CSV table of C-alpha atoms and ligand atoms in Angstrom, one decimal:
chain,number,residue,atom,x,y,z
E,1085,UNK,CA,106.3,192.5,53.9
E,1086,UNK,CA,103.2,194.1,55.6
E,1087,UNK,CA,100.5,192.2,57.1
E,1088,UNK,CA,96.7,193.4,57.1
E,1089,UNK,CA,93.7,192.5,58.5
E,1090,UNK,CA,91.7,193.5,55.4
E,1091,UNK,CA,91.8,192.8,51.8
E,1092,UNK,CA,93.2,195.2,49.5
E,1093,UNK,CA,92.9,195.5,46.1
E,1094,UNK,CA,95.4,196.0,42.8
E,1095,UNK,CA,94.7,193.3,41.2
E,1096,UNK,CA,95.9,194.7,37.9
E,1097,UNK,CA,98.9,193.1,36.6
E,1098,UNK,CA,98.4,189.7,38.3
E,1099,UNK,CA,100.1,187.3,36.6
E,1100,UNK,CA,99.0,183.9,38.6
E,1101,UNK,CA,96.7,182.9,41.2
E,1102,UNK,CA,97.5,179.7,43.1
E,1103,UNK,CA,94.9,178.2,46.3
E,1104,UNK,CA,96.0,175.6,48.5
E,1105,UNK,CA,94.2,174.1,51.8
E,1106,UNK,CA,96.0,174.4,55.0
E,1107,UNK,CA,95.0,171.4,57.1
E,1108,UNK,CA,94.5,171.6,61.1
E,1109,UNK,CA,96.1,168.8,62.9
E,1110,UNK,CA,94.9,166.7,65.9
E,1111,UNK,CA,97.2,164.9,68.2
E,1112,UNK,CA,96.4,161.2,68.2
E,1113,UNK,CA,99.4,160.8,70.9
E,1114,UNK,CA,101.5,163.2,72.8
E,1115,UNK,CA,104.2,162.3,75.2
E,1116,UNK,CA,105.9,165.0,76.8
E,1117,UNK,CA,109.9,164.5,77.7
E,1118,UNK,CA,112.2,166.8,79.7
E,1119,UNK,CA,112.7,170.5,78.6
E,1120,UNK,CA,115.7,171.2,76.5
E,1121,UNK,CA,118.8,173.9,76.6
E,1122,UNK,CA,116.7,175.9,74.0
E,1123,UNK,CA,113.6,176.2,75.9
E,1124,UNK,CA,111.1,173.4,74.1
E,1125,UNK,CA,110.5,170.1,75.5
E,1126,UNK,CA,111.4,166.8,73.8
E,1127,UNK,CA,108.1,165.4,72.4
E,1128,UNK,CA,107.0,162.0,70.7
E,1129,UNK,CA,103.6,162.9,68.9
E,1130,UNK,CA,101.5,161.3,66.3
E,1131,UNK,CA,100.0,164.2,64.3
E,1132,UNK,CA,96.9,163.8,62.1
E,1133,UNK,CA,95.8,166.4,59.5
E,1134,UNK,CA,92.1,166.9,59.4
E,1135,UNK,CA,90.1,168.1,56.8
E,1136,UNK,CA,88.9,171.3,58.7
E,1137,UNK,CA,91.4,173.8,56.9
E,1138,UNK,CA,92.3,177.5,56.3
E,1139,UNK,CA,92.1,178.2,52.9
E,1140,UNK,CA,95.0,180.3,51.4
E,1141,UNK,CA,95.0,182.2,48.1
E,1142,UNK,CA,98.6,183.4,46.8
E,1143,UNK,CA,98.6,185.9,44.0
E,1144,UNK,CA,101.8,186.5,42.2
E,1145,UNK,CA,102.3,190.2,40.9
E,1146,UNK,CA,104.6,192.5,39.2
E,1147,UNK,CA,106.6,195.2,41.5
E,1148,UNK,CA,103.9,197.8,42.4
E,1149,UNK,CA,100.9,196.2,41.4
E,1150,UNK,CA,100.4,193.8,44.4
E,1151,UNK,CA,98.3,196.3,46.4
E,1152,UNK,CA,99.2,199.6,47.8
E,1153,UNK,CA,100.9,198.2,50.7
E,1154,UNK,CA,102.9,195.4,49.1
E,1155,UNK,CA,104.6,197.6,46.8
E,1156,UNK,CA,107.7,195.9,46.4
E,1157,UNK,CA,107.2,193.3,49.0
E,1158,UNK,CA,104.7,190.9,49.7
E,1159,UNK,CA,101.6,191.3,51.5
E,1160,UNK,CA,99.6,189.1,53.8
E,1161,UNK,CA,95.9,189.4,54.2
E,1162,UNK,CA,94.3,187.5,57.5
E,1163,UNK,CA,90.9,188.8,58.4
E,1164,UNK,CA,90.3,188.0,62.3
E,1165,UNK,CA,93.7,187.5,63.2
E,1166,UNK,CA,95.6,190.4,64.9
E,1167,UNK,CA,99.4,190.5,65.0
E,1168,UNK,CA,102.4,188.8,63.8
E,1169,UNK,CA,101.8,186.1,61.3
E,1170,UNK,CA,103.7,183.1,61.0
E,1171,UNK,CA,102.7,182.8,57.2
E,1172,UNK,CA,104.0,186.3,56.8
E,1173,UNK,CA,107.3,185.1,58.6
E,1174,UNK,CA,107.5,182.2,56.1
E,1175,UNK,CA,107.5,184.3,53.1
E,1176,UNK,CA,110.1,186.7,54.8
E,1177,UNK,CA,112.4,183.5,55.7
E,1178,UNK,CA,112.1,182.3,52.2
E,1179,UNK,CA,113.7,186.1,50.6
E,1180,UNK,CA,115.9,186.1,53.4
E,1181,UNK,CA,117.5,182.7,51.8
E,1182,UNK,CA,117.4,184.5,48.4
E,1183,UNK,CA,114.1,183.6,47.2
E,1184,UNK,CA,113.5,186.0,44.4
E,1185,UNK,CA,109.9,185.5,43.1
E,1186,UNK,CA,107.9,188.8,42.2
E,1187,UNK,CA,106.2,190.3,45.2
E,1188,UNK,CA,102.8,188.0,46.0
E,1189,UNK,CA,99.9,188.6,47.9
E,1190,UNK,CA,98.6,186.0,50.6
E,1191,UNK,CA,95.3,185.9,51.5
E,1192,UNK,CA,94.4,183.4,54.1
E,1193,UNK,CA,90.5,182.2,55.3
E,1194,UNK,CA,90.6,181.2,58.7
E,1195,UNK,CA,88.3,177.9,59.6
E,1196,UNK,CA,90.9,176.4,61.8
E,1197,UNK,CA,90.2,177.9,65.7
E,1198,UNK,CA,93.1,180.2,66.6
E,1199,UNK,CA,95.2,179.4,69.5
E,1200,UNK,CA,93.4,176.2,69.9
E,1201,UNK,CA,96.0,173.2,69.9
E,1202,UNK,CA,95.4,172.7,66.1
E,1203,UNK,CA,97.9,174.4,65.1
E,1204,UNK,CA,96.6,176.7,62.6
E,1205,UNK,CA,99.2,179.0,62.4
E,1206,UNK,CA,101.5,176.6,61.6
E,1207,UNK,CA,99.3,175.1,58.9
E,1208,UNK,CA,99.3,178.4,57.0
E,1209,UNK,CA,102.9,178.8,57.3
E,1210,UNK,CA,103.4,175.4,55.7
E,1211,UNK,CA,101.0,175.9,53.0
E,1212,UNK,CA,102.7,179.5,52.3
E,1213,UNK,CA,105.8,177.5,51.8
E,1214,UNK,CA,103.8,174.7,49.5
E,1215,UNK,CA,102.6,177.6,47.3
E,1216,UNK,CA,105.8,179.7,47.2
E,1217,UNK,CA,107.6,176.7,45.8
E,1218,UNK,CA,104.9,176.2,43.4
E,1219,UNK,CA,105.8,179.8,42.0
E,1220,UNK,CA,109.8,179.6,42.3
E,1221,UNK,CA,111.0,176.6,43.4
E,1222,UNK,CA,113.4,176.6,46.8
E,1223,UNK,CA,116.1,174.3,47.8
E,1224,UNK,CA,114.1,171.5,49.7
E,1225,UNK,CA,116.5,171.3,52.5
E,1226,UNK,CA,116.4,175.1,52.9
E,1227,UNK,CA,112.5,174.9,53.1
E,1228,UNK,CA,113.0,172.0,55.5
E,1229,UNK,CA,114.9,173.9,57.6
E,1230,UNK,CA,112.6,177.2,57.5
E,1231,UNK,CA,110.0,175.3,58.2
E,1232,UNK,CA,111.5,174.0,61.6
E,1233,UNK,CA,112.9,177.6,62.4
E,1234,UNK,CA,109.3,178.7,62.1
E,1235,UNK,CA,108.2,176.7,64.8
E,1236,UNK,CA,107.9,173.4,66.3
E,1237,UNK,CA,104.7,171.8,64.3
E,1238,UNK,CA,105.7,173.4,60.8
E,1239,UNK,CA,107.6,170.8,59.6
E,1240,UNK,CA,104.8,168.1,60.1
E,1241,UNK,CA,102.6,170.3,58.2
E,1242,UNK,CA,104.7,170.7,55.3
E,1243,UNK,CA,103.2,167.5,53.9
E,1244,UNK,CA,100.2,166.8,55.9
E,1245,UNK,CA,99.2,163.5,56.5
E,1246,UNK,CA,99.9,161.0,59.5
E,1247,UNK,CA,103.0,162.4,60.9
E,1248,UNK,CA,105.3,160.8,63.7
E,1249,UNK,CA,107.0,163.9,65.4
E,1250,UNK,CA,110.0,163.7,67.8
E,1251,UNK,CA,112.7,166.2,68.8
E,1252,UNK,CA,110.7,169.1,69.5
E,1253,UNK,CA,108.0,167.8,67.4
E,1254,UNK,CA,109.9,169.0,64.5
E,1255,UNK,CA,111.9,165.8,63.2
E,1256,UNK,CA,109.3,164.2,61.4
E,1257,UNK,CA,108.3,161.0,59.6
E,1258,UNK,CA,105.5,160.2,57.5
E,1259,UNK,CA,103.0,157.1,57.8
E,1260,UNK,CA,100.3,155.5,55.7
E,1261,UNK,CA,96.7,156.8,56.8
E,1262,UNK,CA,95.4,154.5,59.7
E,1263,UNK,CA,92.0,152.9,57.8
E,1264,UNK,CA,88.5,153.5,59.5
E,1265,UNK,CA,89.3,157.0,61.4
E,1266,UNK,CA,86.9,159.8,61.7
E,1267,UNK,CA,87.2,162.8,63.9
E,1268,UNK,CA,84.8,165.4,65.8
E,1269,UNK,CA,86.3,168.7,66.2
E,1270,UNK,CA,85.3,170.5,69.4
E,1271,UNK,CA,86.5,173.9,69.8
E,1272,UNK,CA,86.2,176.2,72.6
E,1273,UNK,CA,84.0,179.0,71.7
E,1274,UNK,CA,85.7,182.2,72.9
E,1275,UNK,CA,88.7,180.2,75.1
E,1276,UNK,CA,92.5,180.1,73.8
E,1277,UNK,CA,95.2,178.9,75.2
E,1278,UNK,CA,98.9,179.8,74.8
E,1279,UNK,CA,101.4,177.2,73.9
E,1280,UNK,CA,104.3,178.7,75.8
E,1281,UNK,CA,101.9,178.7,79.0
E,1282,UNK,CA,100.5,175.1,78.9
E,1283,UNK,CA,104.3,173.9,78.3
E,1284,UNK,CA,105.2,176.0,81.6
E,1285,UNK,CA,102.1,174.5,83.5
E,1286,UNK,CA,103.1,171.0,82.2
E,1287,UNK,CA,106.7,172.0,84.2
E,1288,UNK,CA,104.6,173.1,87.2
E,1289,UNK,CA,102.5,170.0,87.7
E,1290,UNK,CA,105.4,167.7,87.2
E,1291,UNK,CA,104.3,166.0,84.1
E,1292,UNK,CA,107.2,165.4,81.8
E,1293,UNK,CA,108.4,161.7,81.4
E,1294,UNK,CA,112.2,161.0,81.6
E,1295,UNK,CA,114.1,160.3,78.8
E,1296,UNK,CA,114.0,156.6,79.0
E,1297,UNK,CA,110.4,156.7,79.9
E,1298,UNK,CA,110.1,159.2,76.7
E,1299,UNK,CA,112.1,156.5,74.6
E,1300,UNK,CA,109.8,153.5,75.6
E,1301,UNK,CA,106.5,155.2,74.6
E,1302,UNK,CA,108.3,156.0,71.1
E,1303,UNK,CA,108.9,152.4,70.9
E,1304,UNK,CA,105.5,151.3,71.5
E,1305,UNK,CA,104.2,154.2,69.1
E,1306,UNK,CA,106.2,152.7,66.4
E,1307,UNK,CA,105.3,149.1,67.1
E,1308,UNK,CA,101.7,150.5,66.9
E,1309,UNK,CA,102.4,152.0,63.8
E,1310,UNK,CA,104.1,149.1,62.3
E,1311,UNK,CA,101.3,147.0,63.1
E,1312,UNK,CA,98.4,149.4,62.0
E,1313,UNK,CA,94.9,149.8,62.9
E,1314,UNK,CA,93.2,151.8,65.7
E,1315,UNK,CA,95.9,152.6,68.3
E,1316,UNK,CA,95.8,151.1,71.9
E,1317,UNK,CA,94.4,152.9,74.7
E,1318,UNK,CA,97.7,153.2,76.0
E,1319,UNK,CA,99.1,155.2,73.1
E,1320,UNK,CA,96.1,157.6,72.7
E,1321,UNK,CA,97.3,159.8,75.5
E,1322,UNK,CA,97.7,163.4,75.6
E,1323,UNK,CA,100.4,164.4,78.3
E,1324,UNK,CA,99.7,167.9,78.3
E,1325,UNK,CA,96.1,167.8,78.8
E,1326,UNK,CA,96.2,167.8,82.7
E,1327,UNK,CA,98.1,171.2,82.3
E,1328,UNK,CA,95.3,172.4,79.6
E,1329,UNK,CA,92.7,171.5,82.2
E,1330,UNK,CA,94.7,172.9,85.0
E,1331,UNK,CA,94.5,176.2,82.8
E,1332,UNK,CA,90.7,176.0,81.3
E,1333,UNK,CA,88.8,173.7,83.9
E,1334,UNK,CA,85.8,173.9,81.1
E,1335,UNK,CA,87.9,171.6,78.9
E,1336,UNK,CA,86.6,168.6,81.2
E,1337,UNK,CA,83.2,169.1,80.5
E,1338,UNK,CA,84.0,169.3,76.8
E,1339,UNK,CA,85.8,165.9,77.5
E,1340,UNK,CA,82.8,164.4,78.7
E,1341,UNK,CA,80.4,165.7,76.4
E,1342,UNK,CA,82.1,164.1,73.5
E,1343,UNK,CA,82.7,160.8,74.9
E,1344,UNK,CA,78.9,161.1,75.8
E,1345,UNK,CA,78.5,162.1,72.3
E,1346,UNK,CA,79.8,158.9,70.8
E,1347,UNK,CA,83.5,159.5,70.6
E,1348,UNK,CA,85.5,156.3,71.7
E,1349,UNK,CA,88.5,158.4,72.8
E,1350,UNK,CA,88.6,162.4,73.6
E,1351,UNK,CA,91.6,164.2,74.0
E,1352,UNK,CA,92.6,167.6,74.0
E,1353,UNK,CA,94.5,168.4,70.8
E,1354,UNK,CA,98.1,169.6,71.1
E,1355,UNK,CA,98.1,172.1,74.0
E,1356,UNK,CA,94.3,172.9,73.8
E,1357,UNK,CA,91.9,173.9,74.5
E,1358,UNK,CA,89.9,172.3,71.4
E,1359,UNK,CA,88.9,168.9,71.7
E,1360,UNK,CA,89.3,166.0,69.5
E,1361,UNK,CA,86.9,162.8,69.6
E,1362,UNK,CA,88.0,159.9,67.6
E,1363,UNK,CA,86.1,157.4,65.9
E,1364,UNK,CA,86.8,154.0,64.5
E,1365,UNK,CA,85.4,151.3,61.9
E,1366,UNK,CA,83.2,151.5,58.9
E,1367,UNK,CA,80.6,153.7,60.0
E,1368,UNK,CA,82.9,156.2,61.6
E,1369,UNK,CA,82.0,159.2,59.6
E,1370,UNK,CA,78.4,158.8,60.0
E,1371,UNK,CA,79.1,158.5,64.0
E,1372,UNK,CA,81.6,161.4,63.9
E,1373,UNK,CA,78.8,163.5,61.9
E,1374,UNK,CA,76.1,162.7,64.3
E,1375,UNK,CA,78.3,163.6,67.6
E,1376,UNK,CA,79.0,166.8,66.1
E,1377,UNK,CA,75.1,167.4,65.2
E,1378,UNK,CA,74.3,167.0,69.5
E,1379,UNK,CA,77.5,168.6,70.1
E,1380,UNK,CA,76.7,171.6,68.0
E,1381,UNK,CA,74.0,173.0,70.6
E,1382,UNK,CA,76.6,173.1,73.5
E,1383,UNK,CA,79.9,173.7,70.8
E,1384,UNK,CA,78.7,175.8,68.2
E,1385,UNK,CA,81.8,175.2,66.3
E,1386,UNK,CA,81.9,171.3,66.6
E,1387,UNK,CA,82.4,169.5,63.4
E,1388,UNK,CA,83.3,166.5,62.3
E,1389,UNK,CA,86.4,166.0,59.8
E,1390,UNK,CA,88.3,163.3,58.5
E,1391,UNK,CA,91.8,162.6,58.5
E,1392,UNK,CA,93.5,163.9,54.8
E,1393,UNK,CA,96.7,163.1,52.9
E,1394,UNK,CA,99.2,165.4,51.3
E,1395,UNK,CA,97.0,165.4,48.0
E,1396,UNK,CA,94.3,167.3,49.9
E,1397,UNK,CA,96.9,170.1,50.4
E,1398,UNK,CA,98.4,170.6,46.9
E,1399,UNK,CA,98.4,173.8,45.5
E,1400,UNK,CA,96.4,174.2,42.7
E,1401,UNK,CA,95.8,176.8,39.7
E,1402,UNK,CA,92.9,179.2,40.4
W,2589,C5P,O1,108.1,175.7,68.6
W,2589,C5P,P1,107.2,176.9,68.7
W,2589,C5P,O2,107.7,178.2,68.3
W,2589,C5P,O3,105.6,176.3,68.1
W,2589,C5P,O4,107.0,176.9,70.7
W,2589,C5P,C1,106.3,177.7,71.1
W,2589,C5P,C2,106.7,177.6,72.9
W,2589,C5P,O5,105.9,176.3,73.0
W,2589,C5P,C3,108.1,177.4,73.0
W,2589,C5P,O6,108.7,178.5,73.1
W,2589,C5P,C4,107.8,176.4,74.2
W,2589,C5P,O7,107.8,177.3,75.1
W,2589,C5P,C5,106.9,175.5,73.9
W,2589,C5P,N1,107.3,174.4,73.1
W,2589,C5P,C6,107.9,173.4,74.0
W,2589,C5P,N2,108.0,172.1,73.7
W,2589,C5P,C7,108.0,172.0,72.5
W,2589,C5P,C8,107.3,172.8,71.5
W,2589,C5P,C9,106.8,174.0,71.8
W,2589,C5P,O8,107.9,173.8,75.1
W,2589,C5P,N3,108.2,170.8,72.0
């Protein structure tokens, strides 16, 4: 396995090229519970995959033809992202479970902000798994187990859409889309937050709810999903938000600016610092688009996005 920052060559002998989108996610709700023995926290969260996506290209070759560094192994190329790559860990995890496809080259074009609460790295890992099993199927329960091992956010992104996450966020249940939702995504240029640091700050601030309180929020959320439509304000809460604000106070201005630009609710996404603004109703798309146009003056990467379903992220032949 090699991970590189620059595209290589060596396309000769390639057999097959597949593309897949890796949608980022926002959290419509995130309720934090106590820390567990494994160091992660109990969560009840509602993930929504959105059209702001990374683009993955998987090329299958024969040994010795998939780029120099990849001879005899797989190669992951992800310009702009240094260090260990969760998509590379996904391929290595499949190999360790006996996946025997010829070596592959995986190229990742980043659009989802990095270390920003949108699960971009997890989305790439999930998309890498979708692409890999398209080339050569793996055992579905093994792939699902690997996704959970890679990170708490990966299982929810294996089949992107509206997903209720419990456990550490890794026990997932899909739900039908909520009609009339549009989103404006407001990344904080040049700011990143480390997920473990935000959870640690939440502990320091005493934010986790009791198991009983978490259970009550779970029941309220499930009832909201059963009814469908726009969730009430009591549900659209991110318990990690005060921790993200404590570590990155500028997030407060972004939340205010997003509401001023017309969002009905503005929330930090996951552990932040990206802010998501939510719009509901018939003209929600148009209002989200106008909000993005306003916000872009202060937040250059602000962009309108739509909720997406699994179909949007399916592997396709090039
Ligand atoms: O699961 P993942 O590897 O993405 O989590 C990274 C870190 O984020 C964990 O080691 C933990 O510090 C924190 N975390 C947590 N509770 C969760 C998910 C993540 O405390 N439910």
